[in-house]
Amino acid sequence: MSTQFPVSDHVKTRGVVYFARMVDKIRLHAAGQLPADYAGHLGFADVTSFDSRFCRFWDVTYDLVKTRTLKGGTAEEIFDDLFAGRQPLNAEHVFVWNLFLLKRGWRDSGTPGVTAEKAAAGIPDRADVQTYVDMHDIDEGREPQPAFL
């Protein structure tokens, strides 16, 4: 079976980056289409993964995200179900989450990891690649986005 990359981290669901990617990874993994080296970053397999950080930040369990995702529906429908009965999304929380996620690896404790990934990918001198999201884009055949929108 062929593999497929998930959607970009930049895709927003109800204004929140990354959620659509996590949902896409769950679906692709269930279908046997997620690249094998992504499995170690699903859910809480790696406590520093964006999946685990999303779940902790937004106070949702990965098992619930996975179960709801596999029932089907759009990322928006899944998101709405997971956040039903809670306080409406706070614009400040969305802002902080989006900037954290999109800038992770730039001038923070993740910088050595991004530097190592750049070296392993043969692009140690690419100034436009500064974050883990940039590395995801490069690894998956996309150019890094020039701004955090």
CSV table of N, CA and C in Angstrom, one decimal:
chain,number,residue,atom,x,y,z
A,1,MET,N,0.8,-1.2,0.0
A,1,MET,CA,0.0,0.0,0.0
A,1,MET,C,0.9,1.2,0.0
A,2,SER,N,0.5,2.3,-0.7
A,2,SER,CA,1.3,3.5,-0.8
A,2,SER,C,1.1,4.3,0.4
A,3,THR,N,2.1,5.2,0.7
A,3,THR,CA,2.0,6.1,1.8
A,3,THR,C,1.6,7.5,1.3
A,4,GLN,N,1.1,8.2,2.2
A,4,GLN,CA,0.7,9.6,1.9
A,4,GLN,C,1.0,10.5,3.1
A,5,PHE,N,1.5,11.7,2.8
A,5,PHE,CA,1.7,12.7,3.9
A,5,PHE,C,0.5,13.3,4.3
A,6,PRO,N,0.4,13.7,5.6
A,6,PRO,CA,-0.7,14.4,6.1
A,6,PRO,C,-0.7,15.9,5.7
A,7,VAL,N,-1.8,16.5,5.9
A,7,VAL,CA,-1.9,17.9,5.5
A,7,VAL,C,-0.9,18.7,6.3
A,8,SER,N,-0.6,19.9,5.9
A,8,SER,CA,0.3,20.8,6.5
A,8,SER,C,-0.2,21.2,7.9
A,9,ASP,N,0.8,21.5,8.8
A,9,ASP,CA,0.5,22.0,10.1
A,9,ASP,C,-0.2,23.3,10.1
A,10,HIS,N,0.0,24.0,9.0
A,10,HIS,CA,-0.6,25.4,8.9
A,10,HIS,C,-2.1,25.4,8.7
A,11,VAL,N,-2.7,24.2,8.3
A,11,VAL,CA,-4.1,24.2,8.0
A,11,VAL,C,-4.9,24.4,9.3
A,12,LYS,N,-5.8,25.4,9.3
A,12,LYS,CA,-6.6,25.7,10.5
A,12,LYS,C,-7.9,25.1,10.5
A,13,THR,N,-8.3,24.7,11.7
A,13,THR,CA,-9.7,24.2,12.0
A,13,THR,C,-10.2,25.1,13.1
A,14,ARG,N,-11.3,25.9,12.7
A,14,ARG,CA,-11.9,26.8,13.7
A,14,ARG,C,-10.8,27.8,14.2
A,15,GLY,N,-9.9,28.1,13.3
A,15,GLY,CA,-8.8,29.1,13.6
A,15,GLY,C,-7.6,28.5,14.3
A,16,VAL,N,-7.6,27.2,14.6
A,16,VAL,CA,-6.5,26.5,15.3
A,16,VAL,C,-5.7,25.7,14.4
A,17,VAL,N,-4.4,26.0,14.4
A,17,VAL,CA,-3.5,25.2,13.5
A,17,VAL,C,-3.2,23.8,14.1
A,18,TYR,N,-2.8,22.9,13.2
A,18,TYR,CA,-2.3,21.6,13.5
A,18,TYR,C,-3.4,20.5,13.7
A,19,PHE,N,-4.6,20.9,14.2
A,19,PHE,CA,-5.6,19.9,14.5
A,19,PHE,C,-5.9,19.0,13.3
A,20,ALA,N,-6.1,19.7,12.1
A,20,ALA,CA,-6.4,18.9,10.9
A,20,ALA,C,-5.3,17.9,10.5
A,21,ARG,N,-4.0,18.3,10.8
A,21,ARG,CA,-2.9,17.4,10.6
A,21,ARG,C,-3.0,16.2,11.5
A,22,MET,N,-3.3,16.4,12.8
A,22,MET,CA,-3.4,15.3,13.7
A,22,MET,C,-4.5,14.3,13.2
A,23,VAL,N,-5.7,14.9,12.9
A,23,VAL,CA,-6.8,14.1,12.4
A,23,VAL,C,-6.4,13.3,11.1
A,24,ASP,N,-5.7,14.0,10.2
A,24,ASP,CA,-5.2,13.3,9.0
A,24,ASP,C,-4.3,12.2,9.3
A,25,LYS,N,-3.3,12.4,10.2
A,25,LYS,CA,-2.4,11.3,10.6
A,25,LYS,C,-3.1,10.1,11.2
A,26,ILE,N,-4.1,10.4,12.0
A,26,ILE,CA,-4.9,9.3,12.6
A,26,ILE,C,-5.6,8.5,11.4
A,27,ARG,N,-6.2,9.2,10.5
A,27,ARG,CA,-6.9,8.5,9.4
A,27,ARG,C,-5.9,7.7,8.5
A,28,LEU,N,-4.8,8.3,8.2
A,28,LEU,CA,-3.8,7.7,7.3
A,28,LEU,C,-3.2,6.5,8.0
A,29,HIS,N,-2.9,6.6,9.3
A,29,HIS,CA,-2.4,5.5,10.1
A,29,HIS,C,-3.4,4.3,10.1
A,30,ALA,N,-4.6,4.6,10.3
A,30,ALA,CA,-5.7,3.5,10.3
A,30,ALA,C,-5.8,2.8,9.0
A,31,ALA,N,-5.5,3.6,7.9
A,31,ALA,CA,-5.6,3.0,6.5
A,31,ALA,C,-4.3,2.4,6.1
A,32,GLY,N,-3.3,2.4,6.9
A,32,GLY,CA,-2.0,1.9,6.6
A,32,GLY,C,-1.2,2.7,5.6
A,33,GLN,N,-1.6,4.0,5.5
A,33,GLN,CA,-0.9,4.9,4.5
A,33,GLN,C,0.0,5.9,5.1
A,34,LEU,N,0.1,6.0,6.4
A,34,LEU,CA,1.0,7.0,7.0
A,34,LEU,C,2.4,6.4,6.9
A,35,PRO,N,3.4,7.3,6.5
A,35,PRO,CA,4.8,6.8,6.5
A,35,PRO,C,5.2,6.2,7.8
A,36,ALA,N,5.9,5.1,7.8
A,36,ALA,CA,6.3,4.3,9.0
A,36,ALA,C,7.0,5.2,10.1
A,37,ASP,N,7.8,6.1,9.6
A,37,ASP,CA,8.6,6.9,10.6
A,37,ASP,C,7.7,7.9,11.4
A,38,TYR,N,6.5,8.1,11.0
A,38,TYR,CA,5.6,9.0,11.7
A,38,TYR,C,4.9,8.3,12.9
A,39,ALA,N,4.9,7.0,12.9
A,39,ALA,CA,4.2,6.3,14.0
A,39,ALA,C,4.7,6.6,15.4
A,40,GLY,N,6.0,6.9,15.5
A,40,GLY,CA,6.5,7.2,16.8
A,40,GLY,C,6.1,8.5,17.4
A,41,HIS,N,5.4,9.3,16.5
A,41,HIS,CA,5.0,10.7,17.0
A,41,HIS,C,3.5,10.7,17.1
A,42,LEU,N,2.8,9.6,17.0
A,42,LEU,CA,1.3,9.6,17.1
A,42,LEU,C,0.9,9.7,18.6
A,43,GLY,N,0.0,10.5,18.9
A,43,GLY,CA,-0.5,10.5,20.3
A,43,GLY,C,0.6,10.8,21.3
A,44,PHE,N,0.6,10.0,22.3
A,44,PHE,CA,1.6,10.2,23.4
A,44,PHE,C,2.8,9.2,23.3
A,45,ALA,N,3.0,8.6,22.1
A,45,ALA,CA,4.2,7.8,21.9
A,45,ALA,C,5.4,8.6,22.2
A,46,ASP,N,5.4,9.9,21.9
A,46,ASP,CA,6.5,10.8,22.2
A,46,ASP,C,5.8,12.0,22.9
A,47,VAL,N,6.2,12.2,24.2
A,47,VAL,CA,5.5,13.2,25.0
A,47,VAL,C,5.8,14.6,24.5
A,48,THR,N,6.8,14.8,23.6
A,48,THR,CA,7.1,16.1,23.0
A,48,THR,C,6.4,16.3,21.6
A,49,SER,N,5.7,15.3,21.2
A,49,SER,CA,5.1,15.4,19.8
A,49,SER,C,4.0,16.5,19.9
A,50,PHE,N,3.7,17.0,18.7
A,50,PHE,CA,2.7,18.0,18.6
A,50,PHE,C,1.3,17.4,18.9
A,51,ASP,N,1.1,16.1,18.7
A,51,ASP,CA,-0.1,15.5,19.1
A,51,ASP,C,-0.3,15.6,20.6
A,52,SER,N,0.7,15.2,21.3
A,52,SER,CA,0.6,15.2,22.8
A,52,SER,C,0.5,16.6,23.3
A,53,ARG,N,1.3,17.6,22.7
A,53,ARG,CA,1.2,19.0,23.2
A,53,ARG,C,-0.2,19.5,22.9
A,54,PHE,N,-0.8,19.2,21.7
A,54,PHE,CA,-2.1,19.7,21.4
A,54,PHE,C,-3.1,19.2,22.5
A,55,CYS,N,-3.1,17.9,22.8
A,55,CYS,CA,-4.0,17.3,23.8
A,55,CYS,C,-3.8,17.9,25.2
A,56,ARG,N,-2.6,18.1,25.6
A,56,ARG,CA,-2.4,18.7,26.9
A,56,ARG,C,-2.9,20.2,26.9
A,57,PHE,N,-2.5,20.9,25.9
A,57,PHE,CA,-2.8,22.4,25.9
A,57,PHE,C,-4.3,22.6,25.9
A,58,TRP,N,-5.0,21.8,25.0
A,58,TRP,CA,-6.5,21.9,24.9
A,58,TRP,C,-7.3,21.0,25.8
A,59,ASP,N,-6.6,20.2,26.6
A,59,ASP,CA,-7.3,19.4,27.6
A,59,ASP,C,-8.3,18.4,27.0
A,60,VAL,N,-7.8,17.7,26.0
A,60,VAL,CA,-8.5,16.6,25.4
A,60,VAL,C,-7.6,15.3,25.4
A,61,THR,N,-8.3,14.2,25.5
A,61,THR,CA,-7.4,13.0,25.4
A,61,THR,C,-7.2,12.5,24.0
A,62,TYR,N,-6.1,12.0,23.7
A,62,TYR,CA,-5.8,11.5,22.4
A,62,TYR,C,-6.7,10.4,22.0
A,63,ASP,N,-6.9,9.5,22.9
A,63,ASP,CA,-7.8,8.4,22.6
A,63,ASP,C,-9.2,8.9,22.2
A,64,LEU,N,-9.7,9.9,22.8
A,64,LEU,CA,-11.0,10.5,22.4
A,64,LEU,C,-10.9,11.1,21.0
A,65,VAL,N,-9.8,11.8,20.7
A,65,VAL,CA,-9.6,12.4,19.4
A,65,VAL,C,-9.5,11.2,18.4
A,66,LYS,N,-8.8,10.2,18.7
A,66,LYS,CA,-8.7,9.1,17.7
A,66,LYS,C,-10.0,8.4,17.5
A,67,THR,N,-10.7,8.1,18.6
A,67,THR,CA,-12.0,7.4,18.5
A,67,THR,C,-13.0,8.2,17.6
A,68,ARG,N,-13.1,9.5,17.9
A,68,ARG,CA,-14.0,10.4,17.2
A,68,ARG,C,-13.6,10.5,15.8
A,69,THR,N,-12.3,10.6,15.5
A,69,THR,CA,-11.8,10.7,14.1
A,69,THR,C,-12.2,9.5,13.3
A,70,LEU,N,-12.0,8.3,13.9
A,70,LEU,CA,-12.3,7.1,13.1
A,70,LEU,C,-13.8,6.9,12.9
A,71,LYS,N,-14.6,7.6,13.5
A,71,LYS,CA,-16.1,7.5,13.2
A,71,LYS,C,-16.4,8.3,12.0
A,72,GLY,N,-15.5,9.1,11.5
A,72,GLY,CA,-15.7,9.9,10.3
A,72,GLY,C,-16.1,11.3,10.5
A,73,GLY,N,-16.2,12.1,9.4
A,73,GLY,CA,-16.5,13.5,9.5
A,73,GLY,C,-15.4,14.4,9.1
A,74,THR,N,-15.7,15.6,8.9
A,74,THR,CA,-14.6,16.6,8.6
A,74,THR,C,-13.9,17.0,9.9
A,75,ALA,N,-12.7,17.6,9.7
A,75,ALA,CA,-12.0,18.1,10.8
A,75,ALA,C,-12.8,19.0,11.7
A,76,GLU,N,-13.6,19.9,11.0
A,76,GLU,CA,-14.4,20.8,11.8
A,76,GLU,C,-15.5,20.1,12.6
A,77,GLU,N,-16.1,19.1,12.0
A,77,GLU,CA,-17.1,18.3,12.8
A,77,GLU,C,-16.5,17.6,13.9
A,78,ILE,N,-15.3,17.0,13.8
A,78,ILE,CA,-14.6,16.3,14.8
A,78,ILE,C,-14.3,17.3,15.9
A,79,PHE,N,-13.7,18.5,15.5
A,79,PHE,CA,-13.3,19.5,16.5
A,79,PHE,C,-14.5,20.0,17.3
A,80,ASP,N,-15.6,20.2,16.6
A,80,ASP,CA,-16.8,20.7,17.2
A,80,ASP,C,-17.3,19.7,18.3
A,81,ASP,N,-17.3,18.4,17.9
A,81,ASP,CA,-17.8,17.4,18.8
A,81,ASP,C,-16.8,17.3,20.1
A,82,LEU,N,-15.5,17.4,19.9
A,82,LEU,CA,-14.6,17.3,21.0
A,82,LEU,C,-14.7,18.5,21.9
A,83,PHE,N,-15.1,19.7,21.4
A,83,PHE,CA,-15.1,20.9,22.2
A,83,PHE,C,-16.6,21.2,22.6
A,84,ALA,N,-17.5,20.4,22.3
A,84,ALA,CA,-18.9,20.7,22.6
A,84,ALA,C,-19.1,20.7,24.2
A,85,GLY,N,-19.9,21.6,24.6
A,85,GLY,CA,-20.2,21.7,26.1
A,85,GLY,C,-19.1,22.4,26.9
A,86,ARG,N,-18.1,22.9,26.2
A,86,ARG,CA,-17.0,23.6,26.9
A,86,ARG,C,-17.1,25.1,26.6
A,87,GLN,N,-16.3,25.8,27.3
A,87,GLN,CA,-16.3,27.3,27.0
A,87,GLN,C,-15.9,27.5,25.6
A,88,PRO,N,-16.5,28.5,24.9
A,88,PRO,CA,-16.1,28.8,23.6
A,88,PRO,C,-14.6,29.1,23.5
A,89,LEU,N,-14.0,28.8,22.3
A,89,LEU,CA,-12.6,29.0,22.2
A,89,LEU,C,-12.2,30.5,22.5
A,90,ASN,N,-11.2,30.6,23.3
A,90,ASN,CA,-10.7,31.9,23.7
A,90,ASN,C,-9.7,32.4,22.7
A,91,ALA,N,-9.9,33.6,22.1
A,91,ALA,CA,-9.0,34.1,21.1
A,91,ALA,C,-7.5,34.1,21.5
A,92,GLU,N,-7.3,34.4,22.8
A,92,GLU,CA,-5.9,34.5,23.3
A,92,GLU,C,-5.3,33.1,23.3
A,93,HIS,N,-6.1,32.1,23.7
A,93,HIS,CA,-5.5,30.7,23.7
A,93,HIS,C,-5.2,30.3,22.3
A,94,VAL,N,-6.1,30.6,21.4
A,94,VAL,CA,-5.8,30.3,20.0
A,94,VAL,C,-4.6,30.9,19.5
A,95,PHE,N,-4.4,32.2,19.8
A,95,PHE,CA,-3.2,33.0,19.4
A,95,PHE,C,-1.9,32.4,20.0
A,96,VAL,N,-2.0,32.1,21.3
A,96,VAL,CA,-0.8,31.5,21.9
A,96,VAL,C,-0.5,30.1,21.4
A,97,TRP,N,-1.5,29.3,21.2
A,97,TRP,CA,-1.3,27.9,20.6
A,97,TRP,C,-0.7,28.0,19.2
A,98,ASN,N,-1.3,28.8,18.4
A,98,ASN,CA,-0.8,28.9,17.0
A,98,ASN,C,0.6,29.4,16.9
A,99,LEU,N,1.0,30.4,17.7
A,99,LEU,CA,2.4,30.9,17.6
A,99,LEU,C,3.3,29.9,18.2
A,100,PHE,N,2.9,29.3,19.3
A,100,PHE,CA,3.8,28.2,19.9
A,100,PHE,C,4.1,27.1,18.9
A,101,LEU,N,3.0,26.6,18.3
A,101,LEU,CA,3.2,25.5,17.4
A,101,LEU,C,4.0,25.9,16.2
A,102,LEU,N,3.7,27.0,15.6
A,102,LEU,CA,4.3,27.4,14.3
A,102,LEU,C,5.8,27.8,14.5
A,103,LYS,N,6.1,28.3,15.7
A,103,LYS,CA,7.5,28.7,16.0
A,103,LYS,C,8.3,27.7,16.7
A,104,ARG,N,7.8,26.6,17.1
A,104,ARG,CA,8.5,25.6,17.9
A,104,ARG,C,9.8,25.2,17.1
A,105,GLY,N,10.9,25.3,17.9
A,105,GLY,CA,12.2,25.0,17.3
A,105,GLY,C,13.0,26.3,16.9
A,106,TRP,N,12.3,27.4,17.0
A,106,TRP,CA,13.0,28.7,16.7
A,106,TRP,C,13.3,29.4,18.0
A,107,ARG,N,14.6,29.5,18.3
A,107,ARG,CA,15.0,30.2,19.5
A,107,ARG,C,14.4,29.7,20.8
A,108,ASP,N,14.3,28.4,20.9
A,108,ASP,CA,13.8,27.7,22.1
A,108,ASP,C,14.5,26.4,22.3
A,109,SER,N,14.0,25.6,23.3
A,109,SER,CA,14.7,24.4,23.6
A,109,SER,C,14.6,23.4,22.5
A,110,GLY,N,13.8,23.6,21.4
A,110,GLY,CA,13.7,22.7,20.3
A,110,GLY,C,14.7,23.0,19.2
A,111,THR,N,15.4,24.1,19.3
A,111,THR,CA,16.4,24.6,18.3
A,111,THR,C,17.4,23.5,17.9
A,112,PRO,N,18.1,22.8,18.9
A,112,PRO,CA,19.0,21.8,18.6
A,112,PRO,C,18.4,20.7,17.7
A,113,GLY,N,17.2,20.3,18.0
A,113,GLY,CA,16.5,19.3,17.2
A,113,GLY,C,16.3,19.7,15.8
A,114,VAL,N,15.9,20.9,15.6
A,114,VAL,CA,15.7,21.4,14.2
A,114,VAL,C,17.0,21.5,13.5
A,115,THR,N,18.1,21.9,14.2
A,115,THR,CA,19.4,22.0,13.6
A,115,THR,C,19.8,20.6,13.2
A,116,ALA,N,19.6,19.6,14.0
A,116,ALA,CA,20.0,18.2,13.7
A,116,ALA,C,19.2,17.7,12.5
A,117,GLU,N,17.9,18.0,12.5
A,117,GLU,CA,17.0,17.5,11.4
A,117,GLU,C,17.5,18.2,10.1
A,118,LYS,N,17.8,19.4,10.1
A,118,LYS,CA,18.3,20.1,8.9
A,118,LYS,C,19.6,19.5,8.4
A,119,ALA,N,20.5,19.2,9.3
A,119,ALA,CA,21.8,18.5,8.9
A,119,ALA,C,21.5,17.1,8.3
A,120,ALA,N,20.6,16.4,9.0
A,120,ALA,CA,20.3,15.0,8.4
A,120,ALA,C,19.6,15.1,7.1
A,121,ALA,N,18.9,16.2,6.8
A,121,ALA,CA,18.2,16.3,5.5
A,121,ALA,C,19.1,16.9,4.5
A,122,GLY,N,20.4,17.3,4.9
A,122,GLY,CA,21.3,17.8,3.9
A,122,GLY,C,21.1,19.3,3.6
A,123,ILE,N,20.4,20.0,4.5
A,123,ILE,CA,20.1,21.4,4.3
A,123,ILE,C,20.5,22.3,5.5
A,124,PRO,N,21.7,22.1,6.0
A,124,PRO,CA,22.1,22.8,7.2
A,124,PRO,C,22.1,24.3,7.1
A,125,ASP,N,22.3,24.8,5.9
A,125,ASP,CA,22.5,26.2,5.7
A,125,ASP,C,21.2,26.9,5.2
A,126,ARG,N,20.1,26.2,5.1
A,126,ARG,CA,18.9,26.9,4.7
A,126,ARG,C,18.3,27.8,5.8
A,127,ALA,N,18.4,29.1,5.5
A,127,ALA,CA,18.0,30.1,6.5
A,127,ALA,C,16.5,30.1,6.7
A,128,ASP,N,15.8,29.7,5.6
A,128,ASP,CA,14.3,29.8,5.7
A,128,ASP,C,13.7,28.6,6.4
A,129,VAL,N,14.5,27.7,6.9
A,129,VAL,CA,14.0,26.5,7.7
A,129,VAL,C,14.5,26.7,9.1
A,130,GLN,N,13.6,27.1,10.0
A,130,GLN,CA,13.9,27.5,11.3
A,130,GLN,C,13.1,26.8,12.4
A,131,THR,N,12.0,26.1,12.0
A,131,THR,CA,11.1,25.4,12.9
A,131,THR,C,10.8,24.0,12.5
A,132,TYR,N,10.2,23.3,13.5
A,132,TYR,CA,9.7,21.9,13.1
A,132,TYR,C,8.7,21.9,12.0
A,133,VAL,N,7.8,22.9,12.0
A,133,VAL,CA,6.8,23.0,11.0
A,133,VAL,C,7.5,23.2,9.6
A,134,ASP,N,8.5,24.0,9.6
A,134,ASP,CA,9.3,24.2,8.4
A,134,ASP,C,9.9,22.9,7.9
A,135,MET,N,10.4,22.1,8.9
A,135,MET,CA,11.0,20.8,8.5
A,135,MET,C,9.9,19.8,8.0
A,136,HIS,N,8.7,19.9,8.6
A,136,HIS,CA,7.6,19.1,8.1
A,136,HIS,C,7.3,19.4,6.6
A,137,ASP,N,7.2,20.8,6.4
A,137,ASP,CA,7.0,21.2,5.0
A,137,ASP,C,8.1,20.7,4.0
A,138,ILE,N,9.3,20.9,4.4
A,138,ILE,CA,10.4,20.4,3.5
A,138,ILE,C,10.4,18.9,3.3
A,139,ASP,N,10.2,18.2,4.4
A,139,ASP,CA,10.2,16.7,4.3
A,139,ASP,C,9.0,16.2,3.4
A,140,GLU,N,8.0,17.0,3.4
A,140,GLU,CA,6.8,16.5,2.7
A,140,GLU,C,6.6,17.2,1.3
A,141,GLY,N,7.7,17.9,0.9
A,141,GLY,CA,7.7,18.5,-0.5
A,141,GLY,C,7.1,19.8,-0.6
A,142,ARG,N,6.8,20.5,0.5
A,142,ARG,CA,6.3,21.9,0.4
A,142,ARG,C,7.4,22.9,0.8
A,143,GLU,N,7.3,24.1,0.3
A,143,GLU,CA,8.2,25.1,0.7
A,143,GLU,C,7.7,25.7,2.1
A,144,PRO,N,8.6,26.1,3.0
A,144,PRO,CA,8.2,26.7,4.2
A,144,PRO,C,7.4,28.0,4.0
A,145,GLN,N,6.5,28.2,4.8
A,145,GLN,CA,5.7,29.5,4.6
A,145,GLN,C,6.5,30.6,5.3
A,146,PRO,N,6.6,31.8,4.6
A,146,PRO,CA,7.4,32.9,5.0
A,146,PRO,C,7.0,33.6,6.3
A,147,ALA,N,5.7,33.4,6.7
A,147,ALA,CA,5.2,34.2,7.8
A,147,ALA,C,4.3,33.3,8.6
A,148,PHE,N,4.1,33.7,9.9
A,148,PHE,CA,3.2,33.0,10.8
A,148,PHE,C,1.8,33.7,10.7
A,149,LEU,N,0.9,33.2,10.0
A,149,LEU,CA,-0.4,33.8,9.8
A,149,LEU,C,-1.4,33.2,10.6
